[in-house]
PDB file of C-alpha atoms in Angstrom:
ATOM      1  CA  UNK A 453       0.000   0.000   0.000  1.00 57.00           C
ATOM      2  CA  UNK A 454       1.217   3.719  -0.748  1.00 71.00           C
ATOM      3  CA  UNK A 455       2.070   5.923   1.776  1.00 78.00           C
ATOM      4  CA  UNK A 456      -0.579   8.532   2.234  1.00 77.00           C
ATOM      5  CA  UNK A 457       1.330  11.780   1.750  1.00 76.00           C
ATOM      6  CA  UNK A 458      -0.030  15.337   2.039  1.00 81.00           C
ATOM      7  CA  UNK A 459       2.084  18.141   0.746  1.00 83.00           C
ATOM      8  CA  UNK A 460       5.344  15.302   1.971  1.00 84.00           C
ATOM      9  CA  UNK A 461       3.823  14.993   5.124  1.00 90.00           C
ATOM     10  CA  UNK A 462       2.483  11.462   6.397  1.00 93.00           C
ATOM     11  CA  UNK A 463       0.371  10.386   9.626  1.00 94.00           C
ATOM     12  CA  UNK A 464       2.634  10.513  12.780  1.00 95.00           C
ATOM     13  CA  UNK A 465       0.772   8.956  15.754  1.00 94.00           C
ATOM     14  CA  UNK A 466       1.585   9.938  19.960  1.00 92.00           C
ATOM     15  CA  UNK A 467      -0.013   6.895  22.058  1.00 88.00           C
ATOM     16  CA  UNK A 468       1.105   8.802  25.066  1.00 85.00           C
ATOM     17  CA  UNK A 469       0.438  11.595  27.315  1.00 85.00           C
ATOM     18  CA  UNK A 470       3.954  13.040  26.937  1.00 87.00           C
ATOM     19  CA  UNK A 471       4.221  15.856  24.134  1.00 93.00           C
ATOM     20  CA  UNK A 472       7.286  15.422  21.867  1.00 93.00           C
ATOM     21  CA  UNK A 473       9.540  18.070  19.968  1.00 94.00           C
ATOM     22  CA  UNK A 474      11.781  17.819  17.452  1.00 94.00           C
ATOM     23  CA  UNK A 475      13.869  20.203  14.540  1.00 94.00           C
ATOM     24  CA  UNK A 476      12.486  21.183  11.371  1.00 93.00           C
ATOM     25  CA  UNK A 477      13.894  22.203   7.961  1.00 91.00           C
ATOM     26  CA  UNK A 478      10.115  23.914   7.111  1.00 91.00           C
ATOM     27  CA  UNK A 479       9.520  25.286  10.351  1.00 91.00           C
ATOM     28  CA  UNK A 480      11.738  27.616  12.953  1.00 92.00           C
ATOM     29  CA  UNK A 481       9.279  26.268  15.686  1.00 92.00           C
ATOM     30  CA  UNK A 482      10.372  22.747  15.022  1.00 93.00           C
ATOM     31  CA  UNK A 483       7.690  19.598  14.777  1.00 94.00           C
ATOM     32  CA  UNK A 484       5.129  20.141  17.921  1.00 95.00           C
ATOM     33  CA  UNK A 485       3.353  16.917  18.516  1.00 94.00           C
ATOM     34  CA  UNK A 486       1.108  17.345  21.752  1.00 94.00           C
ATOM     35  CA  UNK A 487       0.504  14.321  24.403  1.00 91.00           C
ATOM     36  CA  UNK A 488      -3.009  12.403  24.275  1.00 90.00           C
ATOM     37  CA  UNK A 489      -5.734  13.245  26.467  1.00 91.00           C
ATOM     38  CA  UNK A 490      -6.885  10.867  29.446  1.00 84.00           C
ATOM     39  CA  UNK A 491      -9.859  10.377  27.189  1.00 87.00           C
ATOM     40  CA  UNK A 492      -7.909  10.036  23.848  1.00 87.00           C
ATOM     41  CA  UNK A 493      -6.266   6.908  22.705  1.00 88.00           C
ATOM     42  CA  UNK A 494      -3.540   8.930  20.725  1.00 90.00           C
ATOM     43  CA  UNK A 495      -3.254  12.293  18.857  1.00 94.00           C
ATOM     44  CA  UNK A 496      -2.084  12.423  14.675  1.00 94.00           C
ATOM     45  CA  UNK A 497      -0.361  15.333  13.323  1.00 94.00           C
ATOM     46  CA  UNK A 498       1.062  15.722   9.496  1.00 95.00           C
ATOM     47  CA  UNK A 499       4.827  15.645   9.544  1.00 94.00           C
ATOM     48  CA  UNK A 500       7.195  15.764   6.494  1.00 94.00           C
ATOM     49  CA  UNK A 501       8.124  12.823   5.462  1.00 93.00           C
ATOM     50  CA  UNK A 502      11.757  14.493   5.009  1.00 93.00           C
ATOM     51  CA  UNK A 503      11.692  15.840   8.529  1.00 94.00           C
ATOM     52  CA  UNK A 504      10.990  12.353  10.201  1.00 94.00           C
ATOM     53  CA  UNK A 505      14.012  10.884   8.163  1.00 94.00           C
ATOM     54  CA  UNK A 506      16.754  13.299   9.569  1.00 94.00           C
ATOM     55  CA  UNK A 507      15.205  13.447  13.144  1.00 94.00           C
ATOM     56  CA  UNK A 508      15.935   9.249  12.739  1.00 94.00           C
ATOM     57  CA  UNK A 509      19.499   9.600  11.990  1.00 93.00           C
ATOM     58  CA  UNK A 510      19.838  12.005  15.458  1.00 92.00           C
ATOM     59  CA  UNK A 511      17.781   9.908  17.819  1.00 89.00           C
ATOM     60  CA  UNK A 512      15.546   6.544  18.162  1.00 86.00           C
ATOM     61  CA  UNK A 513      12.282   8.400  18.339  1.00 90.00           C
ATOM     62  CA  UNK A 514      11.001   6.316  15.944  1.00 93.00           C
ATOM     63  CA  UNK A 515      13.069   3.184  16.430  1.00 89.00           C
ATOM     64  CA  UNK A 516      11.775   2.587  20.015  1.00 87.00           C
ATOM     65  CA  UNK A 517       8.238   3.686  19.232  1.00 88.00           C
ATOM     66  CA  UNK A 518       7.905   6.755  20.855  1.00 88.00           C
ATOM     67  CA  UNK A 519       6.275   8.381  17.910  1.00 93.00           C
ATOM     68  CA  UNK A 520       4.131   5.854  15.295  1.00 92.00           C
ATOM     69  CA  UNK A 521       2.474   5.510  12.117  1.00 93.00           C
ATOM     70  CA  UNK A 522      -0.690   4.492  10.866  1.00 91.00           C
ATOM     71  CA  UNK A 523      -1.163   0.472  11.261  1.00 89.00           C
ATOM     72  CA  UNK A 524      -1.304   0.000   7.690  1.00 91.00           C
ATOM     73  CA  UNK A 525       1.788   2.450   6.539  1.00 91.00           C
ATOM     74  CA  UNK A 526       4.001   1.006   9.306  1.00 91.00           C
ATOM     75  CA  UNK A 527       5.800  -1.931   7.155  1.00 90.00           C
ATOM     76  CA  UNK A 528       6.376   0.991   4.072  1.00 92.00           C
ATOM     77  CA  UNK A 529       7.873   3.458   6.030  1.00 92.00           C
ATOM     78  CA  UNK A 530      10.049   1.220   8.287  1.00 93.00           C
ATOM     79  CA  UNK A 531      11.942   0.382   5.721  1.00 91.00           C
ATOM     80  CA  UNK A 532      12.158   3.844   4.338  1.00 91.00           C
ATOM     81  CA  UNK A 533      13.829   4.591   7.473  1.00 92.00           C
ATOM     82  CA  UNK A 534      16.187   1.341   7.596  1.00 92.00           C
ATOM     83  CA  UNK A 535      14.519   0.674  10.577  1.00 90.00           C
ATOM     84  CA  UNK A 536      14.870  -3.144  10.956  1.00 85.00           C
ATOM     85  CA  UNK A 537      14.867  -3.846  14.605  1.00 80.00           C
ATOM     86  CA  UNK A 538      10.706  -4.108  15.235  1.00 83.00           C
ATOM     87  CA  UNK A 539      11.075  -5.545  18.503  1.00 79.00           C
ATOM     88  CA  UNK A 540      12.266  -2.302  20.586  1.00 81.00           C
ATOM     89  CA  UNK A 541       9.139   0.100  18.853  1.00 88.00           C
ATOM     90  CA  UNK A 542       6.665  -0.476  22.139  1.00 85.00           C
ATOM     91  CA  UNK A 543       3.884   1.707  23.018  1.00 83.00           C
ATOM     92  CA  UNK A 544       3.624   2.759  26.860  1.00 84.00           C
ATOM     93  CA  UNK A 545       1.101   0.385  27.585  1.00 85.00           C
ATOM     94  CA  UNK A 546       3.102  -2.653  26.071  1.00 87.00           C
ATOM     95  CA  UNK A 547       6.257  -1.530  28.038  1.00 90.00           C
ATOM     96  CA  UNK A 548       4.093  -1.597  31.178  1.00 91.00           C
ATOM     97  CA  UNK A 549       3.337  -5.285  30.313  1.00 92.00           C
ATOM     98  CA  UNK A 550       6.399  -5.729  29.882  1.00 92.00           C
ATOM     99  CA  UNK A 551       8.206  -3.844  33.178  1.00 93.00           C
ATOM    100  CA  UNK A 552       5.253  -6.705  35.445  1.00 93.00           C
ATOM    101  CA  UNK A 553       6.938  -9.741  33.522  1.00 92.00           C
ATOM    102  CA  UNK A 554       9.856 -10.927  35.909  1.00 90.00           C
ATOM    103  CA  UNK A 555      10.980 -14.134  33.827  1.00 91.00           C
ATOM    104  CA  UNK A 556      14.223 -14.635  33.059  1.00 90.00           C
ATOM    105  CA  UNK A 557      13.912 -14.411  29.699  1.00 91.00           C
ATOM    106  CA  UNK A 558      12.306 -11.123  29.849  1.00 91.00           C
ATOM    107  CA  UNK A 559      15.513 -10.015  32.514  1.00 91.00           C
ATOM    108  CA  UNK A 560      18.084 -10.907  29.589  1.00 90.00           C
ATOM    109  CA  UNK A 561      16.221  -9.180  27.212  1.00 90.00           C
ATOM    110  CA  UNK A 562      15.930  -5.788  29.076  1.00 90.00           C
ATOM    111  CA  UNK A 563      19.784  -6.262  30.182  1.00 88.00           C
ATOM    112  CA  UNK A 564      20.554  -6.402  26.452  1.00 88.00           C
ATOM    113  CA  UNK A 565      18.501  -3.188  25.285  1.00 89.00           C
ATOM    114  CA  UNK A 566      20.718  -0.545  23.534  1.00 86.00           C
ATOM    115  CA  UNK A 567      18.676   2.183  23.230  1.00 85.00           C
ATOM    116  CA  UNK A 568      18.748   4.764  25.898  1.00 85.00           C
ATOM    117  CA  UNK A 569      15.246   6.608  24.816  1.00 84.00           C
ATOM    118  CA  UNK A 570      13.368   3.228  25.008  1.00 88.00           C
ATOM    119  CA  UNK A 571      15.295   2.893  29.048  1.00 90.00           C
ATOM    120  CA  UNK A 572      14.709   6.574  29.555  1.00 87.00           C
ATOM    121  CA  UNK A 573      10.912   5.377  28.999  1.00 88.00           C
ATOM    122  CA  UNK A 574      10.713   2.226  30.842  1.00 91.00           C
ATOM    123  CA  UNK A 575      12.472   4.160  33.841  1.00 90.00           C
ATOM    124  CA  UNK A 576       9.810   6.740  33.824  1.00 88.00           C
ATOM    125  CA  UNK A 577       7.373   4.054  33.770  1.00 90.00           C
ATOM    126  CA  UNK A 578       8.483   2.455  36.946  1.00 92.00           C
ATOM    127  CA  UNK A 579       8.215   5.314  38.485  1.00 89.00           C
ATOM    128  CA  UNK A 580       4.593   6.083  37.830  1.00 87.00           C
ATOM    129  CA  UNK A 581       3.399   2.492  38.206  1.00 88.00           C
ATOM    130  CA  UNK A 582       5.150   2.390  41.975  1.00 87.00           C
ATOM    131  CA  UNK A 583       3.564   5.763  42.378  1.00 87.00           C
ATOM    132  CA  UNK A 584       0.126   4.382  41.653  1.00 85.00           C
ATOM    133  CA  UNK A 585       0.781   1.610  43.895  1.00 84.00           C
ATOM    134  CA  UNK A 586       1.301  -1.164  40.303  1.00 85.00           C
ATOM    135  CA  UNK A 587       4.844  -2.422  42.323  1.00 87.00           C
ATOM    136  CA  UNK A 588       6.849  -4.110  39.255  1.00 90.00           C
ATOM    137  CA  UNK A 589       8.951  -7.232  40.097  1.00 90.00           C
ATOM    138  CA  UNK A 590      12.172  -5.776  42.106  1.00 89.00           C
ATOM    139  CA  UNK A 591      14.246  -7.603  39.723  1.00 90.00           C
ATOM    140  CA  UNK A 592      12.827  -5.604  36.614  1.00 92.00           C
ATOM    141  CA  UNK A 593      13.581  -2.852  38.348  1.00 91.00           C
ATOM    142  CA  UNK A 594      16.914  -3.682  39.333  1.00 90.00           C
ATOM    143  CA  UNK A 595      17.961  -4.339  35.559  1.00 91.00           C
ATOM    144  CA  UNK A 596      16.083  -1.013  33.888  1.00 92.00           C
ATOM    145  CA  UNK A 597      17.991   1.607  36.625  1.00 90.00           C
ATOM    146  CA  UNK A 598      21.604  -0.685  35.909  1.00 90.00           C
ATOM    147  CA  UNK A 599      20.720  -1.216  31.898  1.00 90.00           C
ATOM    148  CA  UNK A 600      20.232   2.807  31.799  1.00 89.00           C
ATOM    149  CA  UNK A 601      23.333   3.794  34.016  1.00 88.00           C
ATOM    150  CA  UNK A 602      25.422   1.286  31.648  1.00 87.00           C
ATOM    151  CA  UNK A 603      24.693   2.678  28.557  1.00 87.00           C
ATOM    152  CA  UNK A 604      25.273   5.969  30.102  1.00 84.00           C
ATOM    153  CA  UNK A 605      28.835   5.235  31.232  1.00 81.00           C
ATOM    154  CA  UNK A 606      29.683   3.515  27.943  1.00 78.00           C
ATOM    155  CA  UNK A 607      27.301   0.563  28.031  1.00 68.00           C
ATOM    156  CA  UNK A 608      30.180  -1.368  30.408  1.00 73.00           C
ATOM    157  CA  UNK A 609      28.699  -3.776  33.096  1.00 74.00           C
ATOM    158  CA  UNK A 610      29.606  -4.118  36.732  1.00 73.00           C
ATOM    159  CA  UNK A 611      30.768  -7.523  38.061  1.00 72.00           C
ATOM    160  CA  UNK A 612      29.105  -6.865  40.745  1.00 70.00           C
ATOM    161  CA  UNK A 613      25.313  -5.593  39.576  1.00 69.00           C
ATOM    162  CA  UNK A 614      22.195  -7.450  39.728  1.00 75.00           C
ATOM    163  CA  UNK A 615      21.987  -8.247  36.253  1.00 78.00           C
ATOM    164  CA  UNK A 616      25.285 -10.585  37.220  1.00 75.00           C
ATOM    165  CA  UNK A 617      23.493 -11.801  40.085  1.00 76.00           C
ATOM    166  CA  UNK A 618      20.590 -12.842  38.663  1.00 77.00           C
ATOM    167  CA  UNK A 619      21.886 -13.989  35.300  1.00 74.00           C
ATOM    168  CA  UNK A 620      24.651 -16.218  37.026  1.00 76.00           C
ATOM    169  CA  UNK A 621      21.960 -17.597  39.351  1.00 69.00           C
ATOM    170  CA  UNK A 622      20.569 -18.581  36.549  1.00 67.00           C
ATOM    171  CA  UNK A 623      23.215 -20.171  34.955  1.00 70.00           C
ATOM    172  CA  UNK A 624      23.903 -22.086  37.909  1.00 72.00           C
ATOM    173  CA  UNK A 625      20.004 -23.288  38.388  1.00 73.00           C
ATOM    174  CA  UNK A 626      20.335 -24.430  34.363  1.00 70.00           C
ATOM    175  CA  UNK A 627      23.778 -26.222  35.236  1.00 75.00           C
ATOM    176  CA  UNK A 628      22.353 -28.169  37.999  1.00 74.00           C
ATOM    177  CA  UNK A 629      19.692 -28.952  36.175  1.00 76.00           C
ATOM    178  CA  UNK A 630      21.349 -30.381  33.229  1.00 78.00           C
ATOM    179  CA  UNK A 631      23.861 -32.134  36.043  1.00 73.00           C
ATOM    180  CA  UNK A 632      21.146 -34.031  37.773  1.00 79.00           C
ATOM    181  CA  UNK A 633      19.679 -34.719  34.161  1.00 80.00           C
ATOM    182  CA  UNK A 634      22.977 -36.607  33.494  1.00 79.00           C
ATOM    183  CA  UNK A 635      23.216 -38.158  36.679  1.00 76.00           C
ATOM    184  CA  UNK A 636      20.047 -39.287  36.318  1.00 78.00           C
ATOM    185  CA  UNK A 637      20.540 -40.663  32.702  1.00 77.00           C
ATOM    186  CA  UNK A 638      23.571 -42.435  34.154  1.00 76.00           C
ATOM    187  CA  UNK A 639      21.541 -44.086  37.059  1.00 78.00           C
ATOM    188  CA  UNK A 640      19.134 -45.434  34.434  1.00 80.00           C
ATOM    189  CA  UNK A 641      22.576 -46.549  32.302  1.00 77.00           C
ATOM    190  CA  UNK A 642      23.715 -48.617  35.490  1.00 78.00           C
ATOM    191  CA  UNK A 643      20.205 -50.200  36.205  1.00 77.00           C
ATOM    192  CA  UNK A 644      20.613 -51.162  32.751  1.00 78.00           C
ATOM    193  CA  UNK A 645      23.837 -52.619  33.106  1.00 75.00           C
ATOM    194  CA  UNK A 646      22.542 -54.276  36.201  1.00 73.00           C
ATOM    195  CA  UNK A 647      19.518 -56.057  34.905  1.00 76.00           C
ATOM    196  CA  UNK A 648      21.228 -57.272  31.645  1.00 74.00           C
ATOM    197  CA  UNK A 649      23.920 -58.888  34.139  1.00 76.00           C
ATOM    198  CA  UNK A 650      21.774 -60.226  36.290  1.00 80.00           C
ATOM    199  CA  UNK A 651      19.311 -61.822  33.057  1.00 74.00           C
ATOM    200  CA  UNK A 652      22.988 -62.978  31.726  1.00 76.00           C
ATOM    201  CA  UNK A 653      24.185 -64.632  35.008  1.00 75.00           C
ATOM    202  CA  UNK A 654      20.669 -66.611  35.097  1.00 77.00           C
ATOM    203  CA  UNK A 655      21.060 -67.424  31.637  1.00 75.00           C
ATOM    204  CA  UNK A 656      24.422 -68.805  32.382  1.00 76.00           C
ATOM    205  CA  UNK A 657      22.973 -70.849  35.526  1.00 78.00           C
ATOM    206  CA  UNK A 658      19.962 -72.188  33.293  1.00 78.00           C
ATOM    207  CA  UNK A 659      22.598 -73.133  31.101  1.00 76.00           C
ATOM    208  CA  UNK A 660      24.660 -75.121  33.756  1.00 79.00           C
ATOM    209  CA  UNK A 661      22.100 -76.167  35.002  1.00 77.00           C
ATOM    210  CA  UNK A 662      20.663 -77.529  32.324  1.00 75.00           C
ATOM    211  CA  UNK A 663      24.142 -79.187  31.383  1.00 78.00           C
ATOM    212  CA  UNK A 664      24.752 -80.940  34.575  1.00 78.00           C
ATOM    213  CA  UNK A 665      21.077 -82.263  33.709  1.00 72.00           C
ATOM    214  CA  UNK A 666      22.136 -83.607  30.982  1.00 73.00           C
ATOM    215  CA  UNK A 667      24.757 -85.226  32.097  1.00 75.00           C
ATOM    216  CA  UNK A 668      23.257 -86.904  34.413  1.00 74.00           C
ATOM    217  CA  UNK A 669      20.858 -88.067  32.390  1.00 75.00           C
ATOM    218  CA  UNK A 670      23.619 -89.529  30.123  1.00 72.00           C
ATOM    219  CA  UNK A 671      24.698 -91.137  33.539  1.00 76.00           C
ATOM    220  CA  UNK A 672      21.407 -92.847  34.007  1.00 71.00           C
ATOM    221  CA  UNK A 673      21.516 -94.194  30.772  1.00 73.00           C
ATOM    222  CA  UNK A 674      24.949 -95.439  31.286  1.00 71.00           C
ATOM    223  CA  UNK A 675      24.375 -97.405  34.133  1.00 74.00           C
ATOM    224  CA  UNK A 676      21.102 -98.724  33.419  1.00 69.00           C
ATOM    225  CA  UNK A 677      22.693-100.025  30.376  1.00 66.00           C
ATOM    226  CA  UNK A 678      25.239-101.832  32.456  1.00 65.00           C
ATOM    227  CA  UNK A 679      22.924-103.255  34.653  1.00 63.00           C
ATOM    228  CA  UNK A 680      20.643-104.844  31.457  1.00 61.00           C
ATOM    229  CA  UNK A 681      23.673-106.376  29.445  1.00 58.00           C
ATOM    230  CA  UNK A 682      23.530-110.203  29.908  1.00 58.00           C
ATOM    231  CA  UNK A 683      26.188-112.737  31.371  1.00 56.00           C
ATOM    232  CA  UNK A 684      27.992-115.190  29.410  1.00 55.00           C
ATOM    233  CA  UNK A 685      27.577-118.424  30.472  1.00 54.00           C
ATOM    234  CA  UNK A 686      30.264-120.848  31.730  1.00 53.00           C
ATOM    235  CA  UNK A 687      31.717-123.639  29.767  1.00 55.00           C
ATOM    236  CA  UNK A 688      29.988-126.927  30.440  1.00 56.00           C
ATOM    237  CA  UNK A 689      32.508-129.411  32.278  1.00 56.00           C
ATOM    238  CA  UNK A 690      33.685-132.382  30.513  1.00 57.00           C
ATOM    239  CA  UNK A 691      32.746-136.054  32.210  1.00 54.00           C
ATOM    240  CA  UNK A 692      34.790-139.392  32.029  1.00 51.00           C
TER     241      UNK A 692
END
């Protein structure tokens, strides 16, 4: 589908009840888009289409979602921008969903965030969902503050944080568990072993048994053909 453009300008969308500003090359005042009401499930405003492309080079406005496009123009204009990443472009209320899930999986994936706008976000988020008494899982807490103080100071990562903590406690759980997998794999290996002994060494007494039957039967045989083999008789003496 085309883009819908107006005099270069297309459909930019603010979920959120935060205004946002940035530079224009039509307009001294800059691009003015104001936050949604309470009532309002976002605002539109026309931007130039030329304007959105060099604010994306300068920041991740658009990369993390802060500003979006209409549903069905999204895909187009992406990849106008070279945006490629689709993951990080959240709306407020899916980052919310996202700060109450404290998996693991959802830890290493807000440990690996780059972008300091989308942190910058999820920070302010925490803030107003402790405010209104919506307490997040300490550990997503934990990882947003230390994620956005990385990035700040170069994006290098204390030994010592709670990311570390909770990532190497989590290698260790997974490293147990695949140690008491084997050991239990090898305790089902031995049980094996043991069974197809133990079938082997009554094979082998059925066998010996069955041997020593034989012979004896043999034996039998033997001796009761001894015992039915006749005499030869003796010689008759000779008379004068």
């Amino acid at each position: 589908m085309a883009i819908d453009l107006l005099n270069g300008k297309v459909k930019v969308y603010n979920h959120e009840l935060s205004p946002v500003g940035f530079p224009s090359q039509h307009n001294i005042n800059g691009v003015f888009i104001r936050g949604r009401d309470e009532d309002e499930e976002f605002v539109i405003e026309r931007v130039s289409l030329d304007d959105i492309e060099a604010e994306n080079t300068k920041s991740d406005l658009f990369k993390v979602g802060r500003l979006r496009f209409a549903p069905e123009e999204e895909d187009e204009i992406y990849q106008k921008l070279g945006i490629e990443d689709r993951d990080n472009i959240k709306t407020d209320a899916e980052l919310i969903e996202t700060l109450q899930d404290g998996s693991i999986e959802n830890i290493k994936h807000i440990s690996n965030l780059k972008s300091s706008t989308l942190l910058s976000r999820m920070k302010s988020l925490l803030f107003n969902m402790e405010r209104n008494g919506n307490i997040p899982p300490h550990a997503v807490s934990s990882v947003v503050l230390e994620r956005n103080n990385e990035l700040k100071f170069g994006g290098k990562r204390n030994p010592d944080s709670e990311i570390n903590k909770i990532l190497e406690a989590d290698k260790k759980k997974n490293d147990d568990a695949k140690l008491k997998t084997t050991v239990d794999e090898l305790a089902k290996e031995i049980e094996k072993l043991k069974k197809e002994s133990t079938e082997k060494d009554q094979l082998l007494n059925q066998s010996q048994s069955a041997i020593q039957d034989l012979l004896k039967m043999v034996n039998d045989l033997k001796q009761g053909e001894s015992k039915e083999k006749p005499k030869k008789s003796d010689k008759p003496k000779r008379t004068n």
